[in-house]
PDB file of C-alpha atoms in Angstrom:
ATOM      1  CA  MET A   1     151.599  90.086 113.132  1.00 44.00           C
ATOM      2  CA  THR A   2     148.589  92.444 114.534  1.00 44.00           C
ATOM      3  CA  LEU A   3     144.803  91.076 112.928  1.00 41.00           C
ATOM      4  CA  PRO A   4     142.418  94.025 111.446  1.00 38.00           C
ATOM      5  CA  PRO A   5     139.679  94.736 113.611  1.00 39.00           C
ATOM      6  CA  ALA A   6     136.805  92.835 112.826  1.00 38.00           C
ATOM      7  CA  LEU A   7     134.026  94.477 110.386  1.00 34.00           C
ATOM      8  CA  PRO A   8     130.584  94.968 112.381  1.00 38.00           C
ATOM      9  CA  PRO A   9     128.183  91.995 112.167  1.00 38.00           C
ATOM     10  CA  PRO A  10     125.391  92.979 108.873  1.00 37.00           C
ATOM     11  CA  LEU A  11     122.550  94.649 110.478  1.00 41.00           C
ATOM     12  CA  PRO A  12     119.448  92.115 110.658  1.00 44.00           C
ATOM     13  CA  GLY A  13     117.215  94.474 108.831  1.00 52.00           C
ATOM     14  CA  THR A  14     117.369  97.997 107.620  1.00 57.00           C
ATOM     15  CA  PRO A  15     115.737 100.224 110.513  1.00 58.00           C
ATOM     16  CA  SER A  16     113.442 102.505 110.746  1.00 65.00           C
ATOM     17  CA  ALA A  17     115.220 105.983 110.182  1.00 62.00           C
ATOM     18  CA  ILE A  18     112.007 108.071 111.932  1.00 65.00           C
ATOM     19  CA  ARG A  19     110.939 105.988 115.338  1.00 66.00           C
ATOM     20  CA  LEU A  20     107.584 106.608 116.224  1.00 65.00           C
ATOM     21  CA  SER A  21     106.591 106.779 119.469  1.00 67.00           C
ATOM     22  CA  ARG A  22     102.792 105.344 120.758  1.00 72.00           C
ATOM     23  CA  ARG A  23     101.879 108.916 121.098  1.00 71.00           C
ATOM     24  CA  ALA A  24     103.099 109.761 117.531  1.00 69.00           C
ATOM     25  CA  GLY A  25     101.214 106.616 116.170  1.00 72.00           C
ATOM     26  CA  LEU A  26      98.150 107.727 117.764  1.00 76.00           C
ATOM     27  CA  VAL A  27      98.173 111.189 116.526  1.00 74.00           C
ATOM     28  CA  ILE A  28      98.786 109.773 113.391  1.00 75.00           C
ATOM     29  CA  ALA A  29      95.565 107.711 113.438  1.00 78.00           C
ATOM     30  CA  MET A  30      93.926 110.884 114.868  1.00 78.00           C
ATOM     31  CA  ALA A  31      95.462 112.841 111.635  1.00 77.00           C
ATOM     32  CA  ALA A  32      94.128 109.683 109.353  1.00 78.00           C
ATOM     33  CA  PHE A  33      90.553 110.132 110.760  1.00 81.00           C
ATOM     34  CA  LEU A  34      90.676 113.978 110.255  1.00 79.00           C
ATOM     35  CA  GLY A  35      91.970 113.430 106.804  1.00 79.00           C
ATOM     36  CA  ILE A  36      89.422 110.983 105.626  1.00 82.00           C
ATOM     37  CA  VAL A  37      86.749 113.494 106.949  1.00 81.00           C
ATOM     38  CA  ALA A  38      88.472 116.296 105.107  1.00 79.00           C
ATOM     39  CA  PHE A  39      88.601 114.630 101.513  1.00 83.00           C
ATOM     40  CA  PHE A  40      84.748 113.247 101.878  1.00 85.00           C
ATOM     41  CA  TRP A  41      83.638 117.052 103.404  1.00 80.00           C
ATOM     42  CA  PRO A  42      80.891 116.758 100.269  1.00 82.00           C
ATOM     43  CA  PHE A  43      78.922 113.808 101.811  1.00 83.00           C
ATOM     44  CA  LEU A  44      79.450 115.487 105.336  1.00 77.00           C
ATOM     45  CA  VAL A  45      78.852 119.297 104.457  1.00 73.00           C
ATOM     46  CA  ALA A  46      76.772 120.945 101.656  1.00 66.00           C
ATOM     47  CA  PRO A  47      78.277 123.790  99.435  1.00 62.00           C
ATOM     48  CA  GLY A  48      77.457 127.419 100.942  1.00 59.00           C
ATOM     49  CA  LYS A  49      76.534 126.159 104.792  1.00 59.00           C
ATOM     50  CA  PHE A  50      79.423 128.422 106.274  1.00 53.00           C
ATOM     51  CA  GLY A  51      78.313 131.511 103.243  1.00 48.00           C
ATOM     52  CA  ALA A  52      80.389 130.489 100.182  1.00 52.00           C
ATOM     53  CA  SER A  53      80.928 127.067  97.946  1.00 56.00           C
ATOM     54  CA  TYR A  54      84.325 127.470  98.340  1.00 58.00           C
ATOM     55  CA  THR A  55      84.193 127.916 102.047  1.00 64.00           C
ATOM     56  CA  PRO A  56      84.333 124.098 103.125  1.00 63.00           C
ATOM     57  CA  PRO A  57      87.546 122.711 101.194  1.00 66.00           C
ATOM     58  CA  LEU A  58      89.186 126.379 102.479  1.00 69.00           C
ATOM     59  CA  ILE A  59      88.521 125.252 106.208  1.00 69.00           C
ATOM     60  CA  PHE A  60      89.765 121.879 105.763  1.00 70.00           C
ATOM     61  CA  GLY A  61      92.821 122.499 103.939  1.00 70.00           C
ATOM     62  CA  ALA A  62      93.914 124.997 106.858  1.00 73.00           C
ATOM     63  CA  LEU A  63      92.911 121.951 109.409  1.00 69.00           C
ATOM     64  CA  LEU A  64      95.477 119.728 107.629  1.00 71.00           C
ATOM     65  CA  VAL A  65      98.072 122.111 107.276  1.00 73.00           C
ATOM     66  CA  VAL A  66      97.438 122.297 111.512  1.00 72.00           C
ATOM     67  CA  VAL A  67      97.417 118.623 111.645  1.00 69.00           C
ATOM     68  CA  LEU A  68     100.202 117.929 109.728  1.00 70.00           C
ATOM     69  CA  CYS A  69     101.847 120.596 111.392  1.00 74.00           C
ATOM     70  CA  VAL A  70     101.052 118.237 114.858  1.00 67.00           C
ATOM     71  CA  VAL A  71     102.190 115.258 113.667  1.00 68.00           C
ATOM     72  CA  ILE A  72     105.431 116.236 111.895  1.00 69.00           C
ATOM     73  CA  SER A  73     106.330 117.199 115.578  1.00 70.00           C
ATOM     74  CA  GLU A  74     104.936 114.400 117.363  1.00 61.00           C
ATOM     75  CA  ILE A  75     107.781 112.686 114.642  1.00 64.00           C
ATOM     76  CA  ALA A  76     110.597 115.095 115.476  1.00 64.00           C
ATOM     77  CA  GLU A  77     110.239 114.709 119.013  1.00 65.00           C
ATOM     78  CA  GLY A  78     109.965 110.675 119.140  1.00 57.00           C
ATOM     79  CA  GLY A  79     113.118 110.580 117.774  1.00 60.00           C
ATOM     80  CA  ILE A  80     114.896 111.891 114.071  1.00 67.00           C
ATOM     81  CA  SER A  81     118.561 111.974 114.344  1.00 69.00           C
ATOM     82  CA  SER A  82     120.616 114.969 111.828  1.00 73.00           C
ATOM     83  CA  LYS A  83     121.647 111.476 110.083  1.00 77.00           C
ATOM     84  CA  ALA A  84     117.676 110.729 109.064  1.00 77.00           C
ATOM     85  CA  LEU A  85     117.096 114.950 108.491  1.00 79.00           C
ATOM     86  CA  ALA A  86     120.148 115.147 105.934  1.00 82.00           C
ATOM     87  CA  MET A  87     118.320 111.718 104.488  1.00 85.00           C
ATOM     88  CA  LEU A  88     114.829 113.991 104.098  1.00 84.00           C
ATOM     89  CA  GLY A  89     116.206 116.643 102.927  1.00 85.00           C
ATOM     90  CA  VAL A  90     117.696 115.288 100.252  1.00 88.00           C
ATOM     91  CA  LEU A  91     115.233 113.172  98.672  1.00 90.00           C
ATOM     92  CA  SER A  92     112.942 115.764  99.247  1.00 86.00           C
ATOM     93  CA  ALA A  93     115.080 118.038  96.658  1.00 88.00           C
ATOM     94  CA  VAL A  94     114.990 114.973  94.258  1.00 88.00           C
ATOM     95  CA  ASN A  95     111.956 114.444  94.341  1.00 86.00           C
ATOM     96  CA  ALA A  96     110.886 117.992  94.042  1.00 84.00           C
ATOM     97  CA  ALA A  97     113.508 118.274  90.516  1.00 84.00           C
ATOM     98  CA  LEU A  98     111.441 115.255  89.470  1.00 82.00           C
ATOM     99  CA  ARG A  99     107.944 116.573  90.094  1.00 78.00           C
ATOM    100  CA  PRO A 100     107.976 118.608  86.994  1.00 75.00           C
ATOM    101  CA  LEU A 101     109.707 116.648  84.781  1.00 74.00           C
ATOM    102  CA  GLY A 102     105.894 114.802  84.223  1.00 65.00           C
ATOM    103  CA  ALA A 103     103.702 116.679  86.282  1.00 56.00           C
ATOM    104  CA  GLY A 104     100.614 117.840  83.879  1.00 56.00           C
ATOM    105  CA  THR A 105     101.548 115.660  80.652  1.00 62.00           C
ATOM    106  CA  ALA A 106      98.777 112.645  80.539  1.00 61.00           C
ATOM    107  CA  GLY A 107      98.816 112.225  84.294  1.00 65.00           C
ATOM    108  CA  ILE A 108     102.101 111.708  84.160  1.00 77.00           C
ATOM    109  CA  GLU A 109     103.637 111.851  87.986  1.00 80.00           C
ATOM    110  CA  THR A 110     107.269 111.119  88.404  1.00 82.00           C
ATOM    111  CA  VAL A 111     107.117 111.412  92.181  1.00 83.00           C
ATOM    112  CA  PHE A 112     105.735 109.005  93.187  1.00 88.00           C
ATOM    113  CA  PHE A 113     107.858 105.776  92.956  1.00 89.00           C
ATOM    114  CA  LEU A 114     110.721 107.506  95.240  1.00 91.00           C
ATOM    115  CA  LEU A 115     107.894 108.387  97.891  1.00 92.00           C
ATOM    116  CA  VAL A 116     106.966 104.759  97.383  1.00 94.00           C
ATOM    117  CA  LEU A 117     110.485 103.096  97.976  1.00 94.00           C
ATOM    118  CA  ALA A 118     111.588 105.580 100.408  1.00 93.00           C
ATOM    119  CA  GLY A 119     109.054 105.039 102.830  1.00 92.00           C
ATOM    120  CA  ARG A 120     109.407 101.088 102.538  1.00 93.00           C
ATOM    121  CA  VAL A 121     113.576 101.077 103.287  1.00 91.00           C
ATOM    122  CA  TYR A 122     113.170 103.874 105.652  1.00 89.00           C
ATOM    123  CA  GLY A 123     109.799 102.926 107.722  1.00 86.00           C
ATOM    124  CA  PRO A 124     106.016 104.697 107.802  1.00 85.00           C
ATOM    125  CA  GLY A 125     107.423 107.914 109.492  1.00 81.00           C
ATOM    126  CA  PHE A 126     110.030 108.528 106.914  1.00 85.00           C
ATOM    127  CA  GLY A 127     107.384 108.082 104.320  1.00 87.00           C
ATOM    128  CA  PHE A 128     104.564 110.458 105.939  1.00 85.00           C
ATOM    129  CA  THR A 129     107.053 113.099 106.564  1.00 84.00           C
ATOM    130  CA  LEU A 130     108.801 112.697 102.780  1.00 88.00           C
ATOM    131  CA  GLY A 131     105.242 112.573 101.138  1.00 87.00           C
ATOM    132  CA  CYS A 132     104.903 116.317 103.235  1.00 84.00           C
ATOM    133  CA  THR A 133     108.230 117.554 102.508  1.00 85.00           C
ATOM    134  CA  SER A 134     108.173 116.583  98.727  1.00 86.00           C
ATOM    135  CA  LEU A 135     104.921 117.996  97.853  1.00 84.00           C
ATOM    136  CA  PHE A 136     105.568 121.475  99.539  1.00 81.00           C
ATOM    137  CA  ALA A 137     109.481 121.954  97.701  1.00 82.00           C
ATOM    138  CA  SER A 138     107.931 121.123  94.607  1.00 81.00           C
ATOM    139  CA  ALA A 139     105.158 123.176  95.072  1.00 79.00           C
ATOM    140  CA  LEU A 140     107.241 126.280  95.356  1.00 79.00           C
ATOM    141  CA  ILE A 141     109.226 125.195  92.704  1.00 77.00           C
ATOM    142  CA  THR A 142     106.526 125.066  90.436  1.00 72.00           C
ATOM    143  CA  GLY A 143     104.602 127.578  91.439  1.00 67.00           C
ATOM    144  CA  GLY A 144     101.265 124.932  92.885  1.00 70.00           C
ATOM    145  CA  VAL A 145     100.914 126.907  96.036  1.00 73.00           C
ATOM    146  CA  GLY A 146      96.723 127.167  96.019  1.00 74.00           C
ATOM    147  CA  PRO A 147      93.986 125.378  98.444  1.00 73.00           C
ATOM    148  CA  TRP A 148      94.631 122.610  96.834  1.00 76.00           C
ATOM    149  CA  MET A 149      98.009 122.303  98.275  1.00 80.00           C
ATOM    150  CA  PRO A 150      97.462 120.670 101.647  1.00 82.00           C
ATOM    151  CA  TYR A 151      95.424 118.072 100.309  1.00 83.00           C
ATOM    152  CA  GLN A 152      98.062 116.854  97.826  1.00 85.00           C
ATOM    153  CA  MET A 153     100.621 117.102 100.982  1.00 85.00           C
ATOM    154  CA  PHE A 154      97.983 115.022 102.787  1.00 84.00           C
ATOM    155  CA  GLY A 155      97.484 112.478  99.926  1.00 87.00           C
ATOM    156  CA  CYS A 156     101.062 112.050  99.392  1.00 89.00           C
ATOM    157  CA  ALA A 157     102.187 111.527 103.228  1.00 86.00           C
ATOM    158  CA  PHE A 158      99.399 108.475 103.305  1.00 86.00           C
ATOM    159  CA  VAL A 159     101.045 107.141 100.501  1.00 91.00           C
ATOM    160  CA  GLY A 160     104.699 106.833 102.182  1.00 91.00           C
ATOM    161  CA  MET A 161     103.535 105.923 105.077  1.00 88.00           C
ATOM    162  CA  LEU A 162     101.252 103.301 104.016  1.00 92.00           C
ATOM    163  CA  ALA A 163     104.705 102.156 101.685  1.00 93.00           C
ATOM    164  CA  GLY A 164     106.273 101.506 105.327  1.00 90.00           C
ATOM    165  CA  LEU A 165     103.367  99.298 105.978  1.00 90.00           C
ATOM    166  CA  LEU A 166     103.494  96.879 103.908  1.00 93.00           C
ATOM    167  CA  PRO A 167     104.569  93.276 104.541  1.00 92.00           C
ATOM    168  CA  LYS A 168     107.706  91.732 104.848  1.00 89.00           C
ATOM    169  CA  ALA A 169     108.963  90.460 101.320  1.00 90.00           C
ATOM    170  CA  THR A 170     111.985  90.647  99.617  1.00 88.00           C
ATOM    171  CA  GLY A 171     113.746  89.789  95.858  1.00 89.00           C
ATOM    172  CA  ARG A 172     111.392  90.169  93.099  1.00 91.00           C
ATOM    173  CA  ARG A 173     108.252  89.666  95.162  1.00 94.00           C
ATOM    174  CA  GLU A 174     109.238  93.094  96.974  1.00 94.00           C
ATOM    175  CA  VAL A 175     109.732  94.616  93.673  1.00 94.00           C
ATOM    176  CA  LEU A 176     106.258  93.450  92.452  1.00 95.00           C
ATOM    177  CA  MET A 177     104.431  94.659  96.108  1.00 96.00           C
ATOM    178  CA  LEU A 178     106.136  97.542  95.733  1.00 95.00           C
ATOM    179  CA  ALA A 179     104.858  97.616  92.355  1.00 95.00           C
ATOM    180  CA  VAL A 180     101.249  96.995  92.478  1.00 96.00           C
ATOM    181  CA  TYR A 181     100.834  99.044  95.434  1.00 96.00           C
ATOM    182  CA  GLY A 182     102.473 101.860  93.467  1.00 94.00           C
ATOM    183  CA  SER A 183      99.712 101.471  90.737  1.00 94.00           C
ATOM    184  CA  LEU A 184      96.724 101.508  93.564  1.00 94.00           C
ATOM    185  CA  SER A 185      97.847 104.460  95.028  1.00 92.00           C
ATOM    186  CA  GLY A 186      98.346 106.616  91.712  1.00 91.00           C
ATOM    187  CA  TYR A 187      94.218 105.390  91.498  1.00 92.00           C
ATOM    188  CA  LEU A 188      93.541 106.088  95.465  1.00 91.00           C
ATOM    189  CA  PHE A 189      95.414 109.594  94.968  1.00 91.00           C
ATOM    190  CA  GLY A 190      93.661 111.239  92.194  1.00 90.00           C
ATOM    191  CA  PHE A 191      89.964 109.324  93.562  1.00 91.00           C
ATOM    192  CA  LEU A 192      90.988 111.499  97.242  1.00 89.00           C
ATOM    193  CA  LEU A 193      92.035 114.199  95.123  1.00 88.00           C
ATOM    194  CA  ASN A 194      88.982 114.930  93.100  1.00 89.00           C
ATOM    195  CA  LEU A 195      86.688 114.829  96.029  1.00 86.00           C
ATOM    196  CA  SER A 196      88.186 118.335  97.560  1.00 79.00           C
ATOM    197  CA  PHE A 197      86.842 120.518  93.896  1.00 81.00           C
ATOM    198  CA  TRP A 198      84.076 118.420  92.692  1.00 86.00           C
ATOM    199  CA  PRO A 199      81.271 119.990  94.492  1.00 82.00           C
ATOM    200  CA  PHE A 200      81.826 123.314  92.336  1.00 80.00           C
ATOM    201  CA  SER A 201      83.231 122.257  89.056  1.00 79.00           C
ATOM    202  CA  LEU A 202      80.397 121.589  86.895  1.00 80.00           C
ATOM    203  CA  ASP A 203      77.317 122.765  86.123  1.00 81.00           C
ATOM    204  CA  PRO A 204      74.584 121.808  89.022  1.00 79.00           C
ATOM    205  CA  ASN A 205      72.325 120.366  86.282  1.00 84.00           C
ATOM    206  CA  SER A 206      74.999 117.542  85.049  1.00 87.00           C
ATOM    207  CA  SER A 207      73.851 114.027  85.760  1.00 87.00           C
ATOM    208  CA  ILE A 208      77.405 113.645  87.451  1.00 89.00           C
ATOM    209  CA  ALA A 209      77.453 116.610  89.352  1.00 88.00           C
ATOM    210  CA  TYR A 210      77.448 117.258  93.501  1.00 87.00           C
ATOM    211  CA  LEU A 211      73.744 117.663  94.450  1.00 85.00           C
ATOM    212  CA  PRO A 212      73.211 118.556  97.625  1.00 80.00           C
ATOM    213  CA  GLY A 213      70.491 116.415  99.980  1.00 79.00           C
ATOM    214  CA  LEU A 214      70.497 113.442  97.982  1.00 85.00           C
ATOM    215  CA  PRO A 215      70.904 110.117  99.943  1.00 86.00           C
ATOM    216  CA  PHE A 216      74.636 108.576 100.296  1.00 86.00           C
ATOM    217  CA  THR A 217      74.512 106.170  97.661  1.00 89.00           C
ATOM    218  CA  GLU A 218      72.849 107.659  95.150  1.00 90.00           C
ATOM    219  CA  GLN A 219      75.961 110.517  95.346  1.00 90.00           C
ATOM    220  CA  PHE A 220      78.405 108.455  95.748  1.00 92.00           C
ATOM    221  CA  HIS A 221      76.906 106.968  92.516  1.00 93.00           C
ATOM    222  CA  ARG A 222      77.477 110.562  90.994  1.00 92.00           C
ATOM    223  CA  TYR A 223      80.760 110.977  92.115  1.00 93.00           C
ATOM    224  CA  LEU A 224      82.084 107.944  90.903  1.00 93.00           C
ATOM    225  CA  ALA A 225      80.926 108.490  87.345  1.00 93.00           C
ATOM    226  CA  PHE A 226      82.466 111.893  87.627  1.00 93.00           C
ATOM    227  CA  ASP A 227      85.719 110.655  88.594  1.00 91.00           C
ATOM    228  CA  LEU A 228      85.487 107.798  85.827  1.00 91.00           C
ATOM    229  CA  ALA A 229      84.556 110.463  82.585  1.00 89.00           C
ATOM    230  CA  THR A 230      87.229 113.064  84.011  1.00 86.00           C
ATOM    231  CA  SER A 231      90.096 111.628  85.963  1.00 87.00           C
ATOM    232  CA  LEU A 232      90.221 108.284  85.038  1.00 87.00           C
ATOM    233  CA  GLY A 233      92.579 108.835  82.043  1.00 85.00           C
ATOM    234  CA  TRP A 234      95.085 111.272  84.322  1.00 87.00           C
ATOM    235  CA  ASP A 235      94.955 108.301  87.161  1.00 90.00           C
ATOM    236  CA  THR A 236      96.046 105.439  84.659  1.00 91.00           C
ATOM    237  CA  GLY A 237      98.882 107.925  83.545  1.00 89.00           C
ATOM    238  CA  ARG A 238      99.750 108.210  87.295  1.00 90.00           C
ATOM    239  CA  ALA A 239      99.500 104.272  87.881  1.00 92.00           C
ATOM    240  CA  VAL A 240     101.295 103.160  84.748  1.00 92.00           C
ATOM    241  CA  THR A 241     104.294 106.021  85.450  1.00 90.00           C
ATOM    242  CA  ASN A 242     104.337 104.324  89.078  1.00 92.00           C
ATOM    243  CA  LEU A 243     104.177 100.786  87.785  1.00 94.00           C
ATOM    244  CA  VAL A 244     106.865 101.236  85.716  1.00 93.00           C
ATOM    245  CA  CYS A 245     109.114 103.207  87.559  1.00 92.00           C
ATOM    246  CA  VAL A 246     109.273 100.719  90.490  1.00 94.00           C
ATOM    247  CA  LEU A 247     109.933  97.756  87.800  1.00 94.00           C
ATOM    248  CA  LEU A 248     112.801  99.207  86.472  1.00 94.00           C
ATOM    249  CA  ALA A 249     114.408 101.107  88.837  1.00 92.00           C
ATOM    250  CA  GLY A 250     113.131  99.982  92.219  1.00 91.00           C
ATOM    251  CA  PRO A 251     115.594  97.265  92.717  1.00 93.00           C
ATOM    252  CA  ALA A 252     118.610  99.828  92.125  1.00 93.00           C
ATOM    253  CA  VAL A 253     117.055 102.028  93.779  1.00 93.00           C
ATOM    254  CA  LEU A 254     116.267  99.999  97.117  1.00 93.00           C
ATOM    255  CA  THR A 255     119.916  98.507  96.856  1.00 93.00           C
ATOM    256  CA  THR A 256     120.923 102.420  97.290  1.00 92.00           C
ATOM    257  CA  LEU A 257     118.431 103.420  99.749  1.00 91.00           C
ATOM    258  CA  ARG A 258     119.690 100.432 102.021  1.00 90.00           C
ATOM    259  CA  ARG A 259     123.233 100.663 101.368  1.00 89.00           C
ATOM    260  CA  ALA A 260     123.276 104.395 102.828  1.00 86.00           C
ATOM    261  CA  ALA A 261     120.693 103.499 105.983  1.00 82.00           C
ATOM    262  CA  ARG A 262     123.522 101.016 106.684  1.00 82.00           C
ATOM    263  CA  LYS A 263     125.918 103.328 106.755  1.00 79.00           C
ATOM    264  CA  ALA A 264     124.233 105.964 108.518  1.00 70.00           C
ATOM    265  CA  ARG A 265     123.286 103.129 111.011  1.00 69.00           C
ATOM    266  CA  PHE A 266     120.280 105.140 111.857  1.00 63.00           C
ATOM    267  CA  GLN A 267     119.124 104.414 115.843  1.00 57.00           C
ATOM    268  CA  ALA A 268     122.158 102.704 116.315  1.00 52.00           C
ATOM    269  CA  PRO A 269     122.990 101.903 119.660  1.00 50.00           C
ATOM    270  CA  VAL A 270     125.136 104.097 121.438  1.00 45.00           C
ATOM    271  CA  ARG A 271     128.736 102.520 123.121  1.00 52.00           C
ATOM    272  CA  PHE A 272     130.655 103.589 125.047  1.00 46.00           C
ATOM    273  CA  PHE A 273     134.283 102.250 125.550  1.00 49.00           C
ATOM    274  CA  LYS A 274     136.921 102.847 128.295  1.00 55.00           C
ATOM    275  CA  SER A 275     140.126 104.260 127.056  1.00 54.00           C
TER     276      SER A 275
END
């Protein structure tokens, strides 16, 4: 009587779906720097300096598109298998379908919690790419294509990437950590996105409007007042949505994603056997 073949030993951990080479890591670090510059352009370039008030965000928006293309090409060159690409397509489609369910309603955003969980399970490279593709697909579906889209893509890319860089944790501690991170990222996303249009969204005579020539501390104080007065409610809705979704659906979604990763065996070594 022949015994059934032994099952393969369980994987020690969930492998990253997308392998990041050193060069890709360096490119992402440079992209992070350029992204910070693009978001904080009001403190670096005065509106109208290049001929129109809308020119700086358009220039930086185009720059972000180029940077995102370079980063994604570096990530793909570093190692993205067909299985990882298929998983990326599925999750991008799911996120694109989820976003219209909450976007524009009291700040509720249903796109972030899955981005956080997928970045946690499949690694920072996958999280970065998923943030870009999810926002791009949802923008095409909802008609949200505009000069703000590169900023949204870049912001979501870093939400997913940072989720993959969180410290190790298991069980309830992991879910709680992801819930807290999802809540904080909701506020951070709104804080960064408001910077892209703050200089030309208010009457210059307003006490919270952008005023070229002010010292950085006073200018930043004005922006904080603007963010609290106009965006705190929306950002709170996003943060609460992330917190509740991760706490309620996080354990089940994490289990499902990790089961899919084990079956896909991302980056599994190739072995040859003699016949």
